[in-house]
Coordinates of C-alpha atoms in Angstrom, one line a residue:
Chain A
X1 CA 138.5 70.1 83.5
X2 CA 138.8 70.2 87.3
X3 CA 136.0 70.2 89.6
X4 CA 135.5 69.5 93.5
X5 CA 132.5 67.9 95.0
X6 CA 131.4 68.8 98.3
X7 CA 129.3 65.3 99.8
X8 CA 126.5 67.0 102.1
X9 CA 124.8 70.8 101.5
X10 CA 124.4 70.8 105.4
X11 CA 126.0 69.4 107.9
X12 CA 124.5 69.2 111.5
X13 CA 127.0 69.0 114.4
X14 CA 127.1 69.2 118.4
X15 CA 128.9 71.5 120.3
X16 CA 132.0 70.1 121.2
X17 CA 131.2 67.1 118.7
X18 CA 134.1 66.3 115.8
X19 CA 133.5 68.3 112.9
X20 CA 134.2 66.7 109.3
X21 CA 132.9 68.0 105.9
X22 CA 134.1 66.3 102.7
X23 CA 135.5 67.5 99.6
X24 CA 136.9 65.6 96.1
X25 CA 137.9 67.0 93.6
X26 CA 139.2 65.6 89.9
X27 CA 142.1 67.1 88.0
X28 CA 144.3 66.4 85.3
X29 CA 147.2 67.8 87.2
X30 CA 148.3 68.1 90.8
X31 CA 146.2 70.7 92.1
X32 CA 146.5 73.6 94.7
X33 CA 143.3 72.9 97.4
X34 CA 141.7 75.2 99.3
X35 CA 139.0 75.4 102.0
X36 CA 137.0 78.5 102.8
X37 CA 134.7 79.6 105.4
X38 CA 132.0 82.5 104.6
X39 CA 130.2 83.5 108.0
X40 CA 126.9 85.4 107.8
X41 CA 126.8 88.6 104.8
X42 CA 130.5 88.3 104.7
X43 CA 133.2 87.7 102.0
X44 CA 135.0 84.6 102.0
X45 CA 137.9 84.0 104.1
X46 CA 140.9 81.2 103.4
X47 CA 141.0 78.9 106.4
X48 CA 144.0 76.4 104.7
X49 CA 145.1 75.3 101.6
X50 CA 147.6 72.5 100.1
X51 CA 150.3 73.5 97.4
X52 CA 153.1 71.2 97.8
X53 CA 154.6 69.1 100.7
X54 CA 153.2 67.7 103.8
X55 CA 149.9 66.6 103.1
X56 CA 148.3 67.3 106.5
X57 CA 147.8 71.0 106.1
X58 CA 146.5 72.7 109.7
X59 CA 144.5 76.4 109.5
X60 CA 143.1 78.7 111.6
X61 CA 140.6 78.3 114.1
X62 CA 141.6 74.5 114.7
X63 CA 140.8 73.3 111.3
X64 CA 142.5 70.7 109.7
X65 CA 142.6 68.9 106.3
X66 CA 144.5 66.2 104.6
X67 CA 145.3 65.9 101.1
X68 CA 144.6 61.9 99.8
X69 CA 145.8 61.5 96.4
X70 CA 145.2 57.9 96.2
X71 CA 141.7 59.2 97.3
X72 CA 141.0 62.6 95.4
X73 CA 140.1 63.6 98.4
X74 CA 140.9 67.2 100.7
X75 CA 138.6 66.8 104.1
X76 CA 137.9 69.5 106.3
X77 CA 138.3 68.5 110.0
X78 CA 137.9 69.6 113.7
X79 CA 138.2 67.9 116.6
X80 CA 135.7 70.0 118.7
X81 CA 132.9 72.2 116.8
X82 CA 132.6 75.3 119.0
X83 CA 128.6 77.9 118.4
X84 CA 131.2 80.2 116.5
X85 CA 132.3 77.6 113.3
X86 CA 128.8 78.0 112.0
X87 CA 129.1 78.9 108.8
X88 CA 129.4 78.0 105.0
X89 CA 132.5 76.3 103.9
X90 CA 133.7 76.0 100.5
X91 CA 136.7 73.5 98.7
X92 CA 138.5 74.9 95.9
X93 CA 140.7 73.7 93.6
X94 CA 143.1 76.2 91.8
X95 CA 143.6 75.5 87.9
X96 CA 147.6 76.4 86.9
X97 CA 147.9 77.4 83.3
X98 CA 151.3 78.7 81.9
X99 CA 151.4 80.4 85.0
X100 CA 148.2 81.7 85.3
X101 CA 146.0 80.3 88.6
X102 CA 142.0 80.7 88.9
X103 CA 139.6 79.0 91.7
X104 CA 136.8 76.3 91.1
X105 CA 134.6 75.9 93.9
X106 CA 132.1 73.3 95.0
X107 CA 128.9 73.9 96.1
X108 CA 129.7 74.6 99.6
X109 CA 128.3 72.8 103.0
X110 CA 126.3 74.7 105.9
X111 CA 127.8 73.6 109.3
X112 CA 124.5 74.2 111.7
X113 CA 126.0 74.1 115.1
X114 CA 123.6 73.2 118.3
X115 CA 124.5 74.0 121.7
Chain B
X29 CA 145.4 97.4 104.7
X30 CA 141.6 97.5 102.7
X31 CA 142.7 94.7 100.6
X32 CA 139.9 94.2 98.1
X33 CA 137.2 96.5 98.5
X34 CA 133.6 96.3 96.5
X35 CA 131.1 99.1 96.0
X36 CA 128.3 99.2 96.2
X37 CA 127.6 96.8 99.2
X38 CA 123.5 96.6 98.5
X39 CA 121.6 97.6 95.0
X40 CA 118.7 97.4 93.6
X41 CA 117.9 97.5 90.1
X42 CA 114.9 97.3 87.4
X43 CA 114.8 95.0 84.9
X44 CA 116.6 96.6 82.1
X45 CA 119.0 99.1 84.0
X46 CA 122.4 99.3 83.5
X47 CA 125.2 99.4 86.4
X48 CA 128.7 99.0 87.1
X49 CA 130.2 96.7 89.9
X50 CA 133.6 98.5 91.0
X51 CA 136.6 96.4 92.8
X52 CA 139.9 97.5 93.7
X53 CA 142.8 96.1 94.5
X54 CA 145.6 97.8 97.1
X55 CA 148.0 94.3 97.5
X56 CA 149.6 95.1 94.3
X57 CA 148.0 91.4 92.5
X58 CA 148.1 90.8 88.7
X59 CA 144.6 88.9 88.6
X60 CA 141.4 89.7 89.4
X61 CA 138.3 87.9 89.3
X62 CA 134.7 88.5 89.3
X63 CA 132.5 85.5 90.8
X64 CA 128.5 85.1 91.3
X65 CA 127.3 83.4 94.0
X66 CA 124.2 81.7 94.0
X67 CA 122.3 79.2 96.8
X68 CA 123.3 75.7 96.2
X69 CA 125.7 76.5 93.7
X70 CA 128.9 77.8 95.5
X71 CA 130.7 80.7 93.5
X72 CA 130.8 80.5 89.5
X73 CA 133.5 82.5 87.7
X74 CA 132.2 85.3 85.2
X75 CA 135.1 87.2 84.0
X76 CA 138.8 87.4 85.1
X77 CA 141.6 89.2 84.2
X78 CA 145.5 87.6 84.1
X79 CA 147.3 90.9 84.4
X80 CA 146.5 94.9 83.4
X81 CA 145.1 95.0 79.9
X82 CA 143.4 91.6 79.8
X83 CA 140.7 90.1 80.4
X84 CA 138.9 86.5 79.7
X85 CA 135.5 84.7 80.0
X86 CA 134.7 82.6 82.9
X87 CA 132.1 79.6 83.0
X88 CA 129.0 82.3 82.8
X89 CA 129.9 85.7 81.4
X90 CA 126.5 85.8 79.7
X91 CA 125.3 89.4 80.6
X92 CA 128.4 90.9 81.6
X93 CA 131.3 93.2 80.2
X94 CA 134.5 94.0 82.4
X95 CA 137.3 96.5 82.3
X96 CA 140.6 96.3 83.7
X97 CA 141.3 99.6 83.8
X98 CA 144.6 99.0 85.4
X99 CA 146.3 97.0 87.7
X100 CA 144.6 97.8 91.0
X101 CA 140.7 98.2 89.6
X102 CA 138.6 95.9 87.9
X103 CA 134.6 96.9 87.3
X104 CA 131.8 94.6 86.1
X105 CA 129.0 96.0 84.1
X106 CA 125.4 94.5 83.7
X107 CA 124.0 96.7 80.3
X108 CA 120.3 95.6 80.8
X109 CA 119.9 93.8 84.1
X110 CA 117.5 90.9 84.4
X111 CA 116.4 89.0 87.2
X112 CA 118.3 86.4 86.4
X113 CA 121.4 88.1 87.4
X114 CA 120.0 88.7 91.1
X115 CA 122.8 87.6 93.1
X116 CA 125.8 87.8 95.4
X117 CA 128.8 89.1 93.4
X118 CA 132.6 88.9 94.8
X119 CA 135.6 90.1 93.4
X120 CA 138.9 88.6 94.1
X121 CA 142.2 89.1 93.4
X122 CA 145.7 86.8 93.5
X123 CA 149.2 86.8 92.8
X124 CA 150.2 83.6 91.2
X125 CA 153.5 83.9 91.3
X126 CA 153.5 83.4 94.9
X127 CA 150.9 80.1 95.0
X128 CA 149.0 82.4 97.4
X129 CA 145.4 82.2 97.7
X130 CA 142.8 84.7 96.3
X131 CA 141.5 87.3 98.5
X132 CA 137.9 88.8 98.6
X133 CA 135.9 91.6 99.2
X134 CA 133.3 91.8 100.9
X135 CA 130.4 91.5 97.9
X136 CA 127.6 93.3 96.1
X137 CA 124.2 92.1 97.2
X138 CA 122.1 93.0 93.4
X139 CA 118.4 92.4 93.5
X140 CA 116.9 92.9 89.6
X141 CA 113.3 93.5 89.7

């Protein structure tokens, strides 16, 4: 069955410091990945995701990840955290069957940001 | 454009009462989803539907019923709440066909005391 693992329930970062929360993930086939971002008593929001092709996938907001096969790996980046990108992010991977697609989510990382 | 829209936003319920969850849908989507959310556990699927008329089990469906009463609405129903079912809830909804991403609403905050 897939899973993702999300290395780090909180993550503490700098303003204007590099931002970089991990994700892995196992599956049987090649997956779909996604990254979302849930800010304060809000739903969640996609920020990027990875279906097919170029493996370094770019979002909104600056955000970045690349998809590693050889790694099993889908890391969310940002060159230069800014007070705003605190939130909670959350890696998913999408489960295809006959057609049929449903999300698996990790655990999600808190990114504290400090001025 | 509402996209998915949840009601209630906030409820509070004693153990034992019953309540429905309501979702809808306006982006035209064959599947739905209805997820828990729970601190250091990320979201857990509890029910989802494929397309009008069906409906499966997720990982923890314990608790729950659902209806997909057609394509654009999709309730959850707790019979006999328990405060073990104090959560976040999100519904969700995709189209597949497209390899597009699933979009939420905006949650049900459920206390059960």
């Amino acid at each position: 069955a897939q899973s993702v693992t999300q290395l780090g329930s909180h993550v503490s970062v700098s303003e204007g410091a590099l931002v970089l929360l991990r994700c892995n993930y196992s599956s049987s086939v090649p997956p779909y990945l996604f990254w979302y971002v849930q800010y304060p008593n809000q739903g969640l929001q996609l920020l990027l995701k990875y279906t097919t092709g170029a493996t370094l996938v770019k979002g909104i907001n600056g955000f970045e990840a690349e998809f590693k096969k050889s790694e099993t790996s889908f890391h969310l980046t940002k060159p230069s955290a800014h007070m705003s990108d605190a939130a909670e992010y959350f890696c998913a991977v999408s489960l295809m069957n006959t057609g049929f697609q449903k999300l698996v989510f990790g655990t999600g990382t808190r990114l504290l940001v400090s001025p | 454009n509402a996209g998915v829209t949840q009601t209630p936003k906030f409820q509070v319920l004693k153990t034992g009462q019953s309540m429905t969850l309501q979702c809808a849908q306006d982006m035209n989507h064959n599947s739905m989803y209805w997820y828990r959310q729970d601190p250091g556990m990320g979201l857990r699927l509890i029910y989802y539907s494929a397309s009008e008329g069906t409906t499966d089990k997720g990982e923890v469906p314990n608790g729950y019923n659902v209806s997909r009463l057609n394509k654009r609405e999709f309730s959850l129903r707790l019979e006999s709440a328990a405060p073990s079912q104090t959560s976040v809830y999100f519904c969700a909804s995709s189209d597949e066909r497209l390899n597009t991403e699933a979009f939420f609403g905006q949650g049900t905050r459920l206390t059960v005391v």
